[in-house]
Amino acid sequence: MVEIEIDGQKVEVPEGSMVIQAAMKNGIYIPHFCYHKQLSIAANCRMCLVEVENVPKVVPACATPVAASMIVKTRSEKALKAQQSVMEFLLVNHPLDCPICDQGGECQLQDLSVGYGKTSSRYQEEKRVVFHKTAGPLISMEEMSRCIHCTRCVRFGHEIAGVMELGMVWRGERSEITSFVGKTVDSELSGNMIDLCPVGALTSKPFRYSARTWELSRRKSVSPHDSVGANLIVQVKNNRVMRVVPLENEAINECWISDKDRFSYEGLNSAERLTKPMLKQGGEWCEVDWQTALEYVVHGLTEIICEFGADAVAGVTTAHATVEELFLFQKIIRALGSDNIDFRLRQSDVSAPLNGVPWLGMSIVELSTLNSVLVIGSFLRKDHPLLATRIRTAVKAGAQLSVLHASDEDLLTRVANKVIVAPSAWPLELAGIAVAVMLQKGVAVPTVLNGIMPTKTAQDIAASLINGDRSAVFLGNTAVYHPKFAQLHSLAQIIADLTGANLGFLTEGANTLGGHVVKATNAEGVAALFEISRQAYLLLHAEPEFDAANPLQARVALDAAKMVVVMSPFRQGLDYADVLLPIAPFTETAGTFINAEGLSQHFNGVVRGFGETRPAWKVLRVLGNMLKLTGFDYDLPEQVRDAALSDFSSAMLDNRTNAPLDVQKIANDFGLERLADVPIYHADPLARRAPSLQMTRDAKVALRATLPTTLFDNMGLVDGDIIIIHQADASVTIPAFRSKSLPQNVVRIPSATPVSSAIGSMFGNISVEKA
C-alpha cells in the first residue's frame, strides 16, 4: 500500500494505482471522459488534469501512478484552470444541439460543461462536420460531429467484446471514429458502446427520438434470457417499456449486458401481444372473458382424464419461466395424477440423472481466474455472451482454452487446443481425452475405454487440465442437446475428477436451475411427451414448433391432441391451440430466476399488464382451485416462492451423475450429419419478436444453411444458391453458403426458425441436393 494526500486527505491505495483510482476510492471526484474502470488507460480527453506538488505541469490523473508521499490537488486554481481550458477545447467543434440530442439529460459533457465550461465561446470559426456512419440496426452513428474522441467504444470492442469493430482514422481536427469499410457493428455486446459513449455520438437506434430521459421511470429487473441473470434497469414511460440498460453488479454482469438483454424489450410491445383470452370455435378464434376460458379448460381436462386417464395430460414449459410459475405448473399436472411435465425442450437424452442440479460449478466471478478450461459443445459467444467475456479475460491473463465442438467458431480469443469433429464423434474424442488423462496420471484404463488411442491434441488438452491449479470442464448447450449427452456427461465427469478440475454446465435459460429445483421434470424428458401423442397439452411460455428437440414430431403430437391450452404473452400456436390465455412476460409480473451459479434473484413487474394479461402464477393458482386441487391458497408471489424454494440449499448444487460409462458412436448412414445451433436472436419468444434484433447479421445468418468447403464446391454451388435438405421423411429448401469452419461431413442448419422446424431433429443424418 502507498500513502498519498489528495485535497488534504491522507489515503492509502495499492501500489500501481492511478491517481484517479485513488481519488474515486476515497469519494473524491475528478472530472473525466475517456477513463473507465473496466478499460485500459488512454489519457485522450485530458479532462482529468490535476496538480501534483513538485511537478511543474498539471498531469492527467488517469495516467499518473501514485507514489509515496505524493500530494495531489484536484481543485486548486492551477488544476481548475487546466480543466476549464480542456472543456473549452472540447466544445470548440461540438454542435451544441442538446435540445434534440437523445443523450440530453444524461450526458457527461453536458453535466461537466456546467461546472467547467464558460458562458460563451471565443471560437467564432465554422465548426467541423463529420458525416454519419452506418453501424447496423442497433447503434445510431447519425451525429458523429458530437464525438470527442475518448475512444471508449474502440477500447471496449478490442478489450471486452474481443473484436475491434470501430476505430479512429485521420489525425487532429479531421479525426473520426468509424467502422471498417462496408462493415456494420455485429458484436453480440455492441450495445454497451452506447452506455460508454459520454456524449450523444453513439445512441440506441430503436430508442432514437422516442422519449427524453427525464420522462422515464427507472425500475430494477433481471434478464429472462441466458443463465447469467444479468441485472437490468428497465426504463418506462406511460406504462410502456422504452429502454433497457445494465444495472452494475460486479458479481454477475459487471457493468455490461448482451444485445439480446438490451434490445429484446421491443418484443414486449409487439403487435403479436395477446391481451384477451381466446377460444377457437368452429375453426374461428373469438375473444372471451377469463371465467369462460378457464371453465373451458377445466371442463376439457376433466373430460379427458375421465375418458383416457391422467396420463393423457401433459405439461410443457421452458427454462424462461419463473420459479413460481414452474412450481405451480408442475404442481397442477401432478395433482391431476400425471407425471408428464418437463421444461427441457431441446434435451433429447435424459438418461443421466443428476445428483442435484446442473450448475456452473463455481461462481461467475471465478471464471475470470481460471488457468485451464475445456469447453465441450458450446457456441460460447452466442449462447453465453457475458460468460464468454469472463473466459476471454482469463485467457488474456494466461489461461489455456481448449474446445471440443463441431464448428471452428471464432471465439475472439486465443484457443490453445481444439478438436473440431462431427457430433457423432464427440463421445469418442472425449473418451480419448479421458484416456490421455488416465495415462498421464498413471490410472488404470477401464475396460469400456480399451482400444481408444488418444491423439496428440487429446494429450495436450489432458496436460493442460492436469497442470492447471484452477481448471474447469464445461458442458455447453449443444452438448446437453446431444443425443448421447449421458456419455458426454460421464466422460466429462471422469476428466474433471482425475484432473481436479471443476465440472460445470453452461446452462441454457434464465431459470434452468429453477426448473430442476422445483422438479418440473420427468424421467423421460419432453421427447417422450411428444413421441406418444397425449390428448391434452398445457403449454406455458413454450413454443414447441421452434424450441423442441424435434419440432416436427412436436407439431404432429399437438395437431393430434384433443385440447391444447397455450399460456403465453403472444398469439402463437393458432393452428393447433384450442385456448389462448394471455399471461405476463417478465416485465409485468413478479418472479424469481436462479442463475447458473445457483444465485436466486427476485424481481418485480415494472409495468401493468397489457389489456387483460395476468401473471401466470395467478392464473395457475386459480386454475388449481377451479380443478378443486388442494394446496393452491397463495395470495402473494412471495408465498409461492417460499414454498417452491423451501428445500433449495447449497447441497443441491451437485451436477454429478451416477450413470454408467458407455461409449458408443452414433450411427451415420448417409455420411452427412446435421449440426443445429440455437441462434442468439431466435432462442426465445421475446427475442424472436424484437424487430431490431431480427435485422441483425446474426438473425439473418440463422435463415441459411452452411456447408463445408469440399461439399459446397463438389455440388457446384455459389453463395446464396438454394439447396434441398432431406432429414428422415421431411425436406426443406434453404439458401446455402460456404464455411471453412465445418468438418467435411457436417452441415450446419440452425434450429428455432420457421425453416428448420419443418425437418425435425437437431442432430442426425441428412442428405443434400441442389434445387
Coordinates of C-alpha atoms in Angstrom, one line a residue, residues 11-223:
V11 CA -5.4 7.9 1.8
E12 CA -3.8 4.5 1.3
V13 CA -4.1 2.8 -2.0
P14 CA -2.5 -0.3 -3.7
E15 CA 0.8 0.3 -5.3
G16 CA 0.4 0.8 -9.1
S17 CA -2.9 2.6 -8.7
M18 CA -3.5 5.7 -10.8
V19 CA -4.3 9.0 -9.1
I20 CA -7.9 8.9 -10.4
Q21 CA -8.5 5.5 -8.9
A22 CA -7.1 6.6 -5.5
A23 CA -9.4 9.6 -5.6
M24 CA -12.5 7.6 -6.5
K25 CA -11.8 5.1 -3.8
N26 CA -12.0 7.9 -1.3
G27 CA -15.0 9.7 -2.7
I28 CA -13.1 12.5 -4.4
Y29 CA -14.5 13.2 -7.9
I30 CA -12.1 14.2 -10.7
P31 CA -13.8 15.1 -14.0
H32 CA -13.1 12.7 -16.9
F33 CA -14.4 11.4 -20.2
C34 CA -12.0 8.8 -21.6
Y35 CA -11.3 7.0 -18.3
H36 CA -13.4 3.9 -17.5
K37 CA -12.6 1.4 -14.7
Q38 CA -13.1 -1.6 -17.0
L39 CA -11.0 -0.3 -19.9
S40 CA -7.3 0.4 -20.4
I41 CA -5.8 3.9 -19.9
A42 CA -5.9 6.1 -22.9
A43 CA -5.5 9.6 -21.5
N44 CA -7.2 11.1 -24.6
C45 CA -9.5 13.7 -23.2
R46 CA -7.2 15.4 -20.7
M47 CA -10.2 16.4 -18.7
C48 CA -8.7 14.9 -15.5
L49 CA -5.7 17.2 -15.3
V50 CA -4.6 17.7 -11.7
E51 CA -1.8 19.5 -9.8
V52 CA 0.9 17.4 -8.2
E53 CA 3.2 19.1 -5.8
N54 CA 6.8 19.5 -7.1
V55 CA 5.6 18.6 -10.7
P56 CA 5.9 21.7 -12.9
K57 CA 2.9 21.0 -15.1
V58 CA -0.6 19.6 -14.5
V59 CA -0.8 15.9 -15.2
P60 CA -3.6 13.5 -16.2
A61 CA -4.9 11.8 -13.1
C62 CA -5.9 8.7 -15.1
A63 CA -2.4 8.0 -16.3
T64 CA -0.3 9.1 -13.3
P65 CA 0.7 6.3 -10.9
V66 CA 0.6 7.1 -7.2
A67 CA 3.9 7.4 -5.4
A68 CA 4.7 7.6 -1.7
S69 CA 4.2 11.0 -0.1
M70 CA 2.6 12.3 -3.3
I71 CA 0.5 15.4 -2.7
V72 CA -2.4 15.9 -5.2
K73 CA -4.6 18.9 -5.6
T74 CA -7.7 18.4 -7.8
R75 CA -9.5 21.7 -7.0
S76 CA -6.5 24.1 -6.9
E77 CA -6.6 27.2 -9.1
K78 CA -4.0 25.6 -11.4
A79 CA -6.0 22.4 -11.8
L80 CA -9.3 24.1 -12.3
K81 CA -7.9 26.4 -14.9
A82 CA -6.4 23.5 -16.8
Q83 CA -9.7 21.6 -16.6
Q84 CA -11.7 24.6 -17.8
S85 CA -9.3 25.1 -20.7
V86 CA -9.7 21.4 -21.8
M87 CA -13.5 21.8 -21.6
E88 CA -13.3 24.9 -23.9
F89 CA -11.3 22.9 -26.4
L90 CA -13.8 20.0 -26.3
L91 CA -16.7 22.4 -27.0
V92 CA -14.9 24.1 -29.9
N93 CA -16.3 21.8 -32.5
H94 CA -19.2 20.3 -30.6
P95 CA -22.5 21.1 -32.3
L96 CA -24.2 22.1 -29.1
D97 CA -27.5 20.5 -30.2
C98 CA -28.5 19.4 -26.7
P99 CA -32.3 20.2 -27.2
I100 CA -32.6 17.4 -29.8
C101 CA -29.9 15.0 -28.6
D102 CA -31.0 11.7 -27.2
Q103 CA -28.2 11.9 -24.7
G104 CA -29.6 15.2 -23.3
G105 CA -30.2 14.8 -19.6
E106 CA -27.7 12.0 -19.1
C107 CA -24.7 13.4 -21.0
Q108 CA -21.3 13.7 -19.2
L109 CA -20.2 16.5 -21.5
Q110 CA -23.4 18.4 -20.7
D111 CA -23.0 17.9 -17.0
L112 CA -19.3 18.8 -16.8
S113 CA -19.8 21.8 -19.1
V114 CA -22.0 23.3 -16.3
G115 CA -19.1 23.1 -13.8
Y116 CA -16.1 23.7 -16.0
G117 CA -17.4 25.5 -19.1
K118 CA -17.6 29.2 -19.9
T119 CA -20.8 31.1 -20.5
S120 CA -19.8 31.9 -24.1
S121 CA -17.3 30.6 -26.7
R122 CA -14.4 32.5 -28.0
Y123 CA -14.4 30.3 -31.1
Q124 CA -16.1 32.1 -34.0
E125 CA -14.9 30.0 -36.9
E126 CA -17.1 27.3 -38.6
K127 CA -17.4 24.0 -36.8
R128 CA -16.3 20.8 -38.4
V129 CA -18.9 18.4 -39.8
V130 CA -18.5 14.6 -39.6
F131 CA -20.7 12.6 -41.8
H132 CA -22.9 9.9 -40.3
K133 CA -21.9 6.2 -40.5
T134 CA -23.9 3.0 -41.0
A135 CA -23.4 0.7 -38.0
G136 CA -26.4 -1.6 -38.3
P137 CA -29.9 -1.8 -36.8
L138 CA -28.9 -1.3 -33.2
I139 CA -26.4 1.6 -32.9
S140 CA -27.0 5.0 -34.4
M141 CA -24.0 6.9 -35.6
E142 CA -26.0 9.7 -37.2
E143 CA -24.4 12.6 -35.3
M144 CA -20.7 11.8 -35.2
S145 CA -19.9 15.5 -35.1
R146 CA -20.6 15.2 -31.3
C147 CA -17.8 12.7 -30.8
I148 CA -15.0 13.9 -28.5
H149 CA -12.6 11.1 -29.4
C150 CA -12.5 9.5 -26.0
T151 CA -12.1 6.1 -27.8
R152 CA -14.1 4.2 -25.1
C153 CA -16.0 2.5 -27.9
V154 CA -12.9 1.4 -29.7
R155 CA -11.3 0.1 -26.5
F156 CA -14.4 -1.8 -25.5
G157 CA -14.5 -3.6 -28.7
H158 CA -10.9 -4.6 -28.6
E159 CA -10.6 -5.4 -24.9
I160 CA -14.1 -6.6 -23.8
A161 CA -16.0 -7.8 -26.8
G162 CA -12.8 -9.2 -28.4
V163 CA -13.3 -7.6 -31.8
M164 CA -12.3 -4.1 -32.9
E165 CA -15.3 -3.1 -35.0
L166 CA -14.7 0.7 -34.6
G167 CA -11.5 2.6 -34.9
M168 CA -10.1 6.1 -35.4
V169 CA -9.0 7.4 -38.8
W170 CA -7.1 10.6 -39.7
R171 CA -5.5 13.0 -37.3
G172 CA -6.0 16.2 -35.5
E173 CA -9.3 18.0 -36.3
R174 CA -10.0 15.5 -39.0
S175 CA -10.1 12.6 -36.6
E176 CA -13.1 10.4 -36.9
I177 CA -14.4 7.2 -35.2
T178 CA -15.7 4.9 -37.9
S179 CA -16.4 1.3 -38.7
F180 CA -14.4 -0.7 -41.1
V181 CA -15.2 0.0 -44.8
G182 CA -18.5 -1.6 -45.7
K183 CA -18.9 -3.3 -42.3
T184 CA -21.6 -2.9 -39.6
V185 CA -21.1 -3.4 -35.9
D186 CA -22.2 -7.0 -35.3
S187 CA -20.9 -8.0 -31.9
E188 CA -23.3 -9.6 -29.5
L189 CA -22.2 -7.0 -26.9
S190 CA -22.2 -3.9 -29.2
G191 CA -24.9 -2.0 -27.3
N192 CA -22.6 -1.4 -24.4
M193 CA -20.8 1.1 -26.6
I194 CA -24.0 3.3 -26.3
D195 CA -23.6 3.3 -22.5
L196 CA -19.9 4.0 -22.7
C197 CA -20.2 7.0 -25.0
P198 CA -20.0 10.1 -22.8
V199 CA -21.8 12.3 -25.4
G200 CA -24.6 11.7 -27.9
A201 CA -22.4 10.3 -30.8
L202 CA -23.4 6.7 -30.3
T203 CA -27.1 6.3 -29.4
S204 CA -29.7 3.5 -29.4
K205 CA -31.3 3.2 -32.8
P206 CA -34.5 1.5 -31.6
F207 CA -34.9 4.1 -28.8
R208 CA -34.0 7.1 -31.0
Y209 CA -36.2 10.1 -30.6
S210 CA -38.9 8.1 -28.7
A211 CA -38.6 9.7 -25.2
R212 CA -36.5 12.1 -23.2
T213 CA -34.5 10.7 -20.3
W214 CA -36.3 12.8 -17.6
E215 CA -39.6 11.3 -18.7
L216 CA -38.6 7.8 -17.9
S217 CA -39.1 5.9 -14.7
R218 CA -36.3 3.5 -13.8
R219 CA -37.0 0.1 -12.3
K220 CA -34.8 -2.8 -11.4
S221 CA -35.2 -6.2 -13.1
V222 CA -33.4 -9.4 -14.1
S223 CA -32.8 -10.7 -17.6

